[in-house]
Amino acid sequence: GGEEAGYYQGQAADGTGEGAQLVCLGGADTNTENVDEAQGILVRSANMHEMQFSEKLLAVARAGAGVNNIPLTSCADQGIVVFNTPGANANSVMELALCGMLLGSRDIVGGINWVQSIKGSPDIAKIVEKGKSQFAGNELRGKKLGIIGLGAIGGPLANRSRKLGMDVYGCDPHISVDAAWHLDRHIQKVNEREEIFRTCDIITLHVPLLPTTKHMINAETLAMMKDGVIILNFARDALVDDDAMAEALASRKVKCYVTDFPNEKSANMPGCIAIPHLGASTEESEDNCAKMAVREMMDYLENGNITNSVNFPNLDMGVCRTAGRIAILHKNIPNTLSAFTTAMAAENINIDGLMNKSRGEYAYTMLDLDHTPSEHAVEQLKKINGVIRVRVIR
């Protein structure tokens, strides 16, 4: 709705209930069914790895956090900025993690399944009262909760858990200043996740999948934990070594493993509650992701600003207040900036404002100019070594 309506006209049905999988933007206020005419593409889970992109495509925005369905490097090499929407689904995932703690602490799933098995009995009320003790569990109040990763999901989860009366321990060596400011002052911050492994009754993971985090829950780290620990994984499947988890469940080292990522192993583990990847599956979450993706796309197409890109650096110069603005996607190589300014000087163009940032082998530069650049000036910029795309914003 609102100003976003021209870019993203509702959520087109795709047969899966997840909303539009691919929306092609033909311009600032039109959609197109022809991907070769698109300036921007909004995508959910459609696989784009086999797609051929035209020179007209400027950006791809993923309505969600994961971008493994998008060819990031080839997009960067073609001057296509890829966005994602971190944090837009955070509340939905956080709420499901709270639910996961209750499911793991009290045998709610087992109790529900048992009721279904006896629902045909005329004496079901008496049977329930007699047999319910087999599903008794524990309260969350007073338990020690360890949260690894205190970002958009882990931070709010820590605060909510404190209100439930839990003793909360948090570990995040890369926590942002903003995230730290929003944490309840009673949350105990620890420097090493091993302290959480040794201390906590319930451990929940909220970190990205990196070489340093893959299989962080393994035979060695499980051995550090309390007997009867509950482990929650609403982040990434491969954070947990499934074989080690299966052994820990069988020995009752782990009381319950709750995961939002069922696979051929975890779905068959006794003691594992496998949820069908429902973390972000709420109407509110899908709507928030779509709107955030549209806003990022709008700001880039209209102003050249990049926010939450996964293949180019973020850079924001606001709305252009000068006569002209040029945006340049280029390789991160020496002397590029001096080549840009020299090219503008040769055209007798004064640079009123300049910003440049790099990310790995790629970089982004925006120039605010005292008058609209000529086609010749733009062509001169395109000839500079390492330049991928030059775009006149104004």
Short mmCIF file of C-alpha atoms in Angstrom, two decimals:
data_model
loop_
_atom_site.label_atom_id
_atom_site.label_comp_id
_atom_site.label_asym_id
_atom_site.label_seq_id
_atom_site.Cartn_x
_atom_site.Cartn_y
_atom_site.Cartn_z
CA GLY A 1 0.00 0.00 0.00
CA GLY A 2 0.92 3.68 -0.07
CA GLU A 3 3.83 4.76 -2.25
CA GLU A 4 4.97 1.14 -2.49
CA ALA A 5 1.86 0.13 -4.42
CA GLY A 6 3.33 1.16 -7.77
CA TYR A 7 6.25 -1.15 -7.23
CA TYR A 8 4.62 -4.14 -5.61
CA GLN A 9 0.93 -4.53 -6.28
CA GLY A 10 -0.11 -6.93 -3.55
CA GLN A 11 1.05 -10.52 -3.20
CA ALA A 12 0.29 -12.53 -6.31
CA ALA A 13 -0.70 -16.12 -5.63
CA ASP A 14 1.90 -18.70 -6.63
CA GLY A 15 0.15 -21.87 -5.49
CA THR A 16 2.30 -22.36 -2.41
CA GLY A 17 0.65 -19.84 -0.11
CA GLU A 18 3.89 -17.89 0.16
CA GLY A 19 2.83 -14.96 -2.02
CA ALA A 20 4.59 -13.76 -5.15
CA GLN A 21 7.78 -15.66 -5.91
CA LEU A 22 8.97 -13.27 -8.63
CA VAL A 23 7.79 -9.76 -9.51
CA CYS A 24 9.49 -7.88 -12.35
CA LEU A 25 9.55 -4.09 -12.21
CA GLY A 26 9.43 -2.33 -15.54
CA GLY A 27 9.91 1.11 -14.05
CA ALA A 28 9.02 3.32 -11.10
CA ASP A 29 5.30 2.63 -11.33
CA THR A 30 4.80 -0.41 -13.55
CA ASN A 31 5.19 -4.16 -13.38
CA THR A 32 6.15 -6.26 -16.38
CA GLU A 33 5.81 -9.96 -17.13
CA ASN A 34 8.92 -9.83 -19.32
CA VAL A 35 12.04 -10.37 -17.22
CA ASP A 36 14.20 -8.99 -20.05
CA GLU A 37 12.46 -5.62 -19.69
CA ALA A 38 12.80 -5.46 -15.91
CA GLN A 39 14.84 -2.83 -14.10
CA GLY A 40 14.26 -4.62 -10.81
CA ILE A 41 13.15 -8.03 -9.61
CA LEU A 42 11.47 -8.77 -6.27
CA VAL A 43 11.86 -12.42 -5.32
CA ARG A 44 10.99 -14.79 -2.49
CA SER A 45 12.26 -18.34 -3.02
CA ALA A 46 12.33 -18.70 -6.82
CA ASN A 47 15.64 -20.18 -8.03
CA MET A 48 17.45 -17.56 -10.11
CA HIS A 49 20.73 -19.40 -10.70
CA GLU A 50 19.82 -20.51 -14.22
CA MET A 51 18.31 -17.16 -15.25
CA GLN A 52 19.95 -14.96 -17.88
CA PHE A 53 19.80 -11.28 -16.92
CA SER A 54 19.46 -8.46 -19.43
CA GLU A 55 21.52 -5.27 -19.33
CA LYS A 56 18.41 -3.41 -18.17
CA LEU A 57 18.30 -5.21 -14.82
CA LEU A 58 19.65 -2.96 -12.06
CA ALA A 59 18.68 -4.71 -8.84
CA VAL A 60 17.23 -7.84 -7.22
CA ALA A 61 15.54 -7.63 -3.81
CA ARG A 62 14.95 -10.80 -1.81
CA ALA A 63 11.92 -10.64 0.50
CA GLY A 64 13.71 -12.56 3.24
CA ALA A 65 17.18 -12.96 4.71
CA GLY A 66 18.61 -15.97 2.86
CA VAL A 67 19.96 -15.36 -0.66
CA ASN A 68 21.16 -18.82 -1.67
CA ASN A 69 18.62 -18.76 -4.51
CA ILE A 70 20.40 -15.80 -6.16
CA PRO A 71 23.76 -15.88 -8.04
CA LEU A 72 25.46 -13.11 -6.06
CA THR A 73 28.86 -13.01 -7.79
CA SER A 74 27.53 -13.06 -11.35
CA CYS A 75 25.04 -10.34 -10.37
CA ALA A 76 27.88 -8.21 -8.98
CA ASP A 77 29.93 -8.72 -12.13
CA GLN A 78 26.98 -7.48 -14.20
CA GLY A 79 26.36 -4.46 -11.99
CA ILE A 80 23.19 -5.86 -10.42
CA VAL A 81 22.80 -4.96 -6.74
CA VAL A 82 21.22 -7.69 -4.61
CA PHE A 83 19.31 -6.75 -1.46
CA ASN A 84 17.86 -8.82 1.37
CA THR A 85 15.62 -7.90 4.30
CA PRO A 86 17.39 -8.72 7.57
CA GLY A 87 15.22 -8.31 10.65
CA ALA A 88 11.91 -7.99 8.81
CA ASN A 89 10.83 -11.44 10.00
CA ALA A 90 12.61 -11.25 13.35
CA ASN A 91 9.53 -11.01 15.55
CA SER A 92 7.91 -14.08 13.96
CA VAL A 93 11.04 -16.17 14.50
CA MET A 94 11.43 -14.85 18.05
CA GLU A 95 7.86 -15.83 18.94
CA LEU A 96 8.36 -19.33 17.53
CA ALA A 97 11.55 -19.69 19.56
CA LEU A 98 9.55 -18.86 22.70
CA CYS A 99 7.10 -21.54 21.65
CA GLY A 100 10.00 -23.94 21.10
CA MET A 101 11.18 -23.42 24.68
CA LEU A 102 7.75 -24.40 25.98
CA LEU A 103 7.52 -27.39 23.64
CA GLY A 104 10.93 -28.59 24.78
CA SER A 105 10.31 -28.03 28.50
CA ARG A 106 6.87 -29.63 28.64
CA ASP A 107 5.87 -32.67 26.59
CA ILE A 108 3.02 -30.83 24.92
CA VAL A 109 3.46 -32.59 21.57
CA GLY A 110 3.49 -36.02 23.22
CA GLY A 111 0.39 -35.15 25.22
CA ILE A 112 -1.52 -33.95 22.16
CA ASN A 113 -0.61 -37.06 20.20
CA TRP A 114 -1.69 -39.27 23.13
CA VAL A 115 -5.09 -37.57 23.32
CA GLN A 116 -5.58 -38.22 19.62
CA SER A 117 -4.80 -41.91 20.17
CA ILE A 118 -7.54 -42.26 22.83
CA LYS A 119 -10.11 -39.80 21.47
CA GLY A 120 -12.52 -42.60 20.54
CA SER A 121 -12.79 -43.91 24.10
CA PRO A 122 -16.03 -43.08 25.97
CA ASP A 123 -13.93 -42.81 29.15
CA ILE A 124 -11.45 -40.31 27.70
CA ALA A 125 -11.87 -37.80 30.55
CA LYS A 126 -11.01 -40.43 33.18
CA ILE A 127 -8.11 -41.79 31.12
CA VAL A 128 -6.68 -38.30 30.72
CA GLU A 129 -6.76 -37.58 34.44
CA LYS A 130 -5.09 -40.89 35.19
CA GLY A 131 -2.43 -40.77 32.50
CA LYS A 132 -1.51 -37.10 32.20
CA SER A 133 1.39 -37.39 34.64
CA GLN A 134 3.48 -39.14 31.98
CA PHE A 135 3.68 -35.82 30.12
CA ALA A 136 4.70 -33.64 33.05
CA GLY A 137 7.47 -31.16 32.34
CA ASN A 138 9.17 -28.11 33.79
CA GLU A 139 8.44 -24.39 34.02
CA LEU A 140 10.65 -21.82 32.29
CA ARG A 141 10.77 -19.55 35.34
CA GLY A 142 14.11 -19.81 37.10
CA LYS A 143 15.81 -21.76 34.29
CA LYS A 144 19.07 -20.61 32.79
CA LEU A 145 18.70 -19.69 29.14
CA GLY A 146 21.76 -19.29 26.92
CA ILE A 147 21.36 -17.28 23.71
CA ILE A 148 24.13 -17.43 21.15
CA GLY A 149 23.67 -14.39 18.91
CA LEU A 150 22.01 -11.24 20.25
CA GLY A 151 20.89 -9.64 17.01
CA ALA A 152 17.42 -8.92 15.64
CA ILE A 153 16.03 -12.22 16.97
CA GLY A 154 18.28 -13.15 19.88
CA GLY A 155 18.14 -9.71 21.52
CA PRO A 156 14.34 -9.43 21.73
CA LEU A 157 14.17 -13.10 22.75
CA ALA A 158 16.53 -12.36 25.64
CA ASN A 159 14.33 -9.50 26.83
CA ARG A 160 11.10 -11.50 26.57
CA SER A 161 12.67 -14.43 28.40
CA ARG A 162 13.71 -12.15 31.25
CA LYS A 163 10.05 -11.17 31.66
CA LEU A 164 9.23 -14.87 31.99
CA GLY A 165 11.54 -15.00 35.01
CA MET A 166 14.45 -16.77 33.32
CA ASP A 167 18.13 -16.17 34.04
CA VAL A 168 19.43 -15.16 30.63
CA TYR A 169 23.01 -15.47 29.41
CA GLY A 170 23.98 -13.97 26.04
CA CYS A 171 27.04 -14.43 23.87
CA ASP A 172 27.72 -12.29 20.81
CA PRO A 173 31.24 -10.95 20.22
CA HIS A 174 29.99 -8.97 17.21
CA ILE A 175 26.96 -7.34 18.84
CA SER A 176 26.16 -3.89 17.48
CA VAL A 177 26.03 -0.85 19.75
CA ASP A 178 22.33 -0.42 18.96
CA ALA A 179 21.52 -4.04 19.85
CA ALA A 180 23.49 -3.78 23.10
CA TRP A 181 21.60 -0.64 24.14
CA HIS A 182 18.27 -2.45 23.78
CA LEU A 183 19.19 -5.39 26.03
CA ASP A 184 17.69 -5.75 29.49
CA ARG A 185 20.37 -4.77 32.01
CA HIS A 186 19.93 -8.06 33.88
CA ILE A 187 21.07 -10.17 30.93
CA GLN A 188 24.46 -11.65 31.70
CA LYS A 189 26.84 -11.16 28.78
CA VAL A 190 29.54 -13.78 28.35
CA ASN A 191 32.54 -13.69 26.03
CA GLU A 192 32.80 -17.36 25.10
CA ARG A 193 29.95 -19.62 24.02
CA GLU A 194 31.59 -22.46 25.93
CA GLU A 195 30.41 -20.74 29.13
CA ILE A 196 26.85 -21.01 27.86
CA PHE A 197 27.37 -24.67 26.98
CA ARG A 198 28.53 -25.43 30.54
CA THR A 199 26.01 -23.23 32.40
CA CYS A 200 22.60 -23.22 30.77
CA ASP A 201 19.52 -25.43 30.95
CA ILE A 202 18.23 -24.27 27.57
CA ILE A 203 20.44 -23.15 24.68
CA THR A 204 19.14 -21.39 21.58
CA LEU A 205 21.09 -20.53 18.43
CA HIS A 206 20.66 -17.27 16.51
CA VAL A 207 23.80 -16.88 14.42
CA PRO A 208 24.57 -17.05 10.68
CA LEU A 209 26.10 -20.16 9.12
CA LEU A 210 29.81 -19.49 8.72
CA PRO A 211 32.90 -21.72 8.72
CA THR A 212 33.33 -20.74 12.37
CA THR A 213 29.75 -21.64 13.33
CA LYS A 214 29.10 -24.76 11.24
CA HIS A 215 28.48 -27.72 13.60
CA MET A 216 29.04 -25.53 16.66
CA ILE A 217 26.83 -28.09 18.41
CA ASN A 218 28.89 -31.27 18.10
CA ALA A 219 30.06 -34.20 20.20
CA GLU A 220 32.69 -32.08 21.97
CA THR A 221 30.41 -29.17 22.85
CA LEU A 222 27.54 -31.47 23.80
CA ALA A 223 29.84 -33.17 26.31
CA MET A 224 30.30 -29.80 28.07
CA MET A 225 26.57 -29.38 28.65
CA LYS A 226 24.34 -30.28 31.57
CA ASP A 227 22.49 -33.58 31.45
CA GLY A 228 18.95 -32.97 30.20
CA VAL A 229 19.77 -29.77 28.33
CA ILE A 230 17.27 -28.46 25.76
CA ILE A 231 18.64 -27.13 22.47
CA LEU A 232 16.78 -24.91 20.02
CA ASN A 233 17.81 -24.19 16.44
CA PHE A 234 15.82 -21.55 14.59
CA ALA A 235 18.83 -20.16 12.69
CA ARG A 236 20.47 -22.60 10.24
CA ASP A 237 20.32 -26.39 9.93
CA ALA A 238 24.07 -27.00 9.70
CA LEU A 239 24.82 -25.27 13.01
CA VAL A 240 24.10 -28.68 14.57
CA ASP A 241 25.90 -31.95 13.84
CA ASP A 242 22.94 -34.31 13.37
CA ASP A 243 24.87 -37.49 14.15
CA ALA A 244 26.18 -36.09 17.42
CA MET A 245 22.70 -34.81 18.30
CA ALA A 246 21.13 -38.21 17.65
CA GLU A 247 23.59 -39.85 20.06
CA ALA A 248 23.01 -37.15 22.70
CA LEU A 249 19.23 -37.63 22.49
CA ALA A 250 19.56 -41.40 22.71
CA SER A 251 21.71 -41.14 25.84
CA ARG A 252 19.35 -38.47 27.33
CA LYS A 253 22.25 -36.02 27.52
CA VAL A 254 19.87 -33.80 25.56
CA LYS A 255 16.29 -33.85 26.78
CA CYS A 256 14.86 -32.32 23.61
CA TYR A 257 16.10 -30.85 20.35
CA VAL A 258 13.74 -28.37 18.69
CA THR A 259 14.62 -27.45 15.11
CA ASP A 260 12.89 -25.47 12.40
CA PHE A 261 14.87 -27.34 9.72
CA PRO A 262 13.70 -30.95 9.32
CA ASN A 263 15.96 -33.21 7.27
CA GLU A 264 16.18 -36.95 6.70
CA LYS A 265 18.04 -37.36 10.01
CA SER A 266 16.41 -34.90 12.39
CA ALA A 267 12.86 -35.78 11.27
CA ASN A 268 13.52 -39.36 12.40
CA MET A 269 15.28 -38.64 15.71
CA PRO A 270 13.41 -39.71 18.86
CA GLY A 271 13.39 -36.70 21.15
CA CYS A 272 13.53 -34.18 18.30
CA ILE A 273 10.66 -31.80 17.61
CA ALA A 274 11.01 -30.91 13.93
CA ILE A 275 8.95 -27.88 12.90
CA PRO A 276 8.42 -27.41 9.12
CA HIS A 277 10.43 -24.18 8.75
CA LEU A 278 7.68 -21.96 10.12
CA GLY A 279 9.91 -19.29 11.64
CA ALA A 280 8.97 -16.55 9.18
CA SER A 281 5.67 -18.07 8.05
CA THR A 282 3.26 -15.46 9.32
CA GLU A 283 1.20 -12.97 7.34
CA GLU A 284 2.88 -10.13 9.20
CA SER A 285 6.39 -11.41 8.48
CA GLU A 286 5.80 -11.95 4.78
CA ASP A 287 4.21 -8.51 4.51
CA ASN A 288 7.10 -6.85 6.38
CA CYS A 289 9.69 -8.57 4.18
CA ALA A 290 7.91 -7.55 0.98
CA LYS A 291 7.54 -3.92 2.08
CA MET A 292 11.17 -3.70 3.21
CA ALA A 293 12.38 -5.17 -0.11
CA VAL A 294 10.29 -2.63 -2.01
CA ARG A 295 11.62 0.30 0.04
CA GLU A 296 15.23 -0.80 -0.56
CA MET A 297 14.55 -1.17 -4.29
CA MET A 298 12.78 2.22 -4.50
CA ASP A 299 15.63 4.04 -2.75
CA TYR A 300 18.21 2.48 -5.05
CA LEU A 301 16.32 3.05 -8.31
CA GLU A 302 15.28 6.61 -7.41
CA ASN A 303 18.25 7.89 -5.38
CA GLY A 304 21.11 5.42 -5.92
CA ASN A 305 21.28 4.62 -2.19
CA ILE A 306 22.18 1.07 -1.16
CA THR A 307 20.87 -0.40 2.11
CA ASN A 308 21.18 -4.09 3.05
CA SER A 309 22.99 -5.22 -0.07
CA VAL A 310 24.69 -8.61 0.06
CA ASN A 311 27.06 -8.12 -2.89
CA PHE A 312 27.91 -4.40 -2.84
CA PRO A 313 28.72 -2.00 0.03
CA ASN A 314 25.97 0.02 1.70
CA LEU A 315 26.10 3.71 0.85
CA ASP A 316 23.54 6.46 1.48
CA MET A 317 23.72 10.07 0.25
CA GLY A 318 20.04 10.77 0.83
CA VAL A 319 17.99 12.56 -1.83
CA CYS A 320 20.01 14.42 -4.45
CA ARG A 321 19.87 18.20 -3.83
CA THR A 322 22.24 19.17 -6.63
CA ALA A 323 21.72 19.38 -10.40
CA GLY A 324 23.02 15.87 -11.07
CA ARG A 325 24.04 12.58 -9.50
CA ILE A 326 26.04 9.71 -10.96
CA ALA A 327 26.27 6.23 -9.38
CA ILE A 328 29.20 3.99 -10.29
CA LEU A 329 29.53 0.28 -9.49
CA HIS A 330 33.15 -0.78 -9.93
CA LYS A 331 35.93 -3.12 -8.86
CA ASN A 332 37.84 -2.19 -5.71
CA ILE A 333 41.16 -1.31 -7.31
CA PRO A 334 43.68 1.52 -6.62
CA ASN A 335 43.40 5.01 -8.14
CA THR A 336 39.79 4.56 -9.24
CA LEU A 337 38.51 7.61 -7.36
CA SER A 338 41.17 9.88 -8.83
CA ALA A 339 40.23 8.61 -12.29
CA PHE A 340 36.58 9.55 -11.64
CA THR A 341 37.40 13.05 -10.44
CA THR A 342 39.85 13.59 -13.31
CA ALA A 343 37.19 12.56 -15.82
CA MET A 344 34.72 15.05 -14.32
CA ALA A 345 37.29 17.82 -14.27
CA ALA A 346 38.06 17.21 -17.95
CA GLU A 347 34.36 17.86 -18.66
CA ASN A 348 34.44 21.04 -16.54
CA ILE A 349 32.01 19.47 -14.04
CA ASN A 350 32.34 20.40 -10.38
CA ILE A 351 31.78 17.65 -7.77
CA ASP A 352 29.63 19.00 -4.93
CA GLY A 353 29.60 15.73 -2.98
CA LEU A 354 31.32 12.35 -3.15
CA MET A 355 30.97 9.08 -1.24
CA ASN A 356 32.83 5.82 -1.80
CA LYS A 357 32.77 2.49 -0.02
CA SER A 358 34.18 -0.92 -0.78
CA ARG A 359 33.22 -4.48 0.07
CA GLY A 360 35.75 -7.13 -0.81
CA GLU A 361 36.58 -6.88 -4.51
CA TYR A 362 33.64 -4.58 -5.29
CA ALA A 363 33.08 -0.88 -4.58
CA TYR A 364 30.47 1.82 -5.06
CA THR A 365 30.87 5.53 -5.66
CA MET A 366 28.30 8.31 -5.93
CA LEU A 367 29.04 11.81 -7.22
CA ASP A 368 26.75 14.80 -6.74
CA LEU A 369 27.45 17.31 -9.51
CA ASP A 370 26.81 21.00 -10.12
CA HIS A 371 25.03 20.25 -13.40
CA THR A 372 23.59 17.30 -15.28
CA PRO A 373 26.39 15.20 -16.82
CA SER A 374 26.58 14.92 -20.59
CA GLU A 375 26.46 11.61 -22.43
CA HIS A 376 30.13 12.10 -23.28
CA ALA A 377 31.05 12.47 -19.60
CA VAL A 378 29.18 9.25 -18.79
CA GLU A 379 30.95 7.42 -21.61
CA GLN A 380 34.32 8.59 -20.29
CA LEU A 381 33.52 7.11 -16.88
CA LYS A 382 32.51 3.80 -18.45
CA LYS A 383 35.94 3.52 -20.07
CA ILE A 384 37.80 3.68 -16.74
CA ASN A 385 39.44 0.41 -15.73
CA GLY A 386 37.32 -1.63 -13.30
CA VAL A 387 34.03 0.19 -13.93
CA ILE A 388 31.09 -2.22 -14.09
CA ARG A 389 28.10 0.10 -14.47
CA VAL A 390 27.52 3.85 -14.60
CA ARG A 391 24.05 5.18 -13.93
CA VAL A 392 22.78 8.76 -14.09
CA ILE A 393 20.36 9.20 -11.20
CA ARG A 394 19.57 12.82 -12.01
#
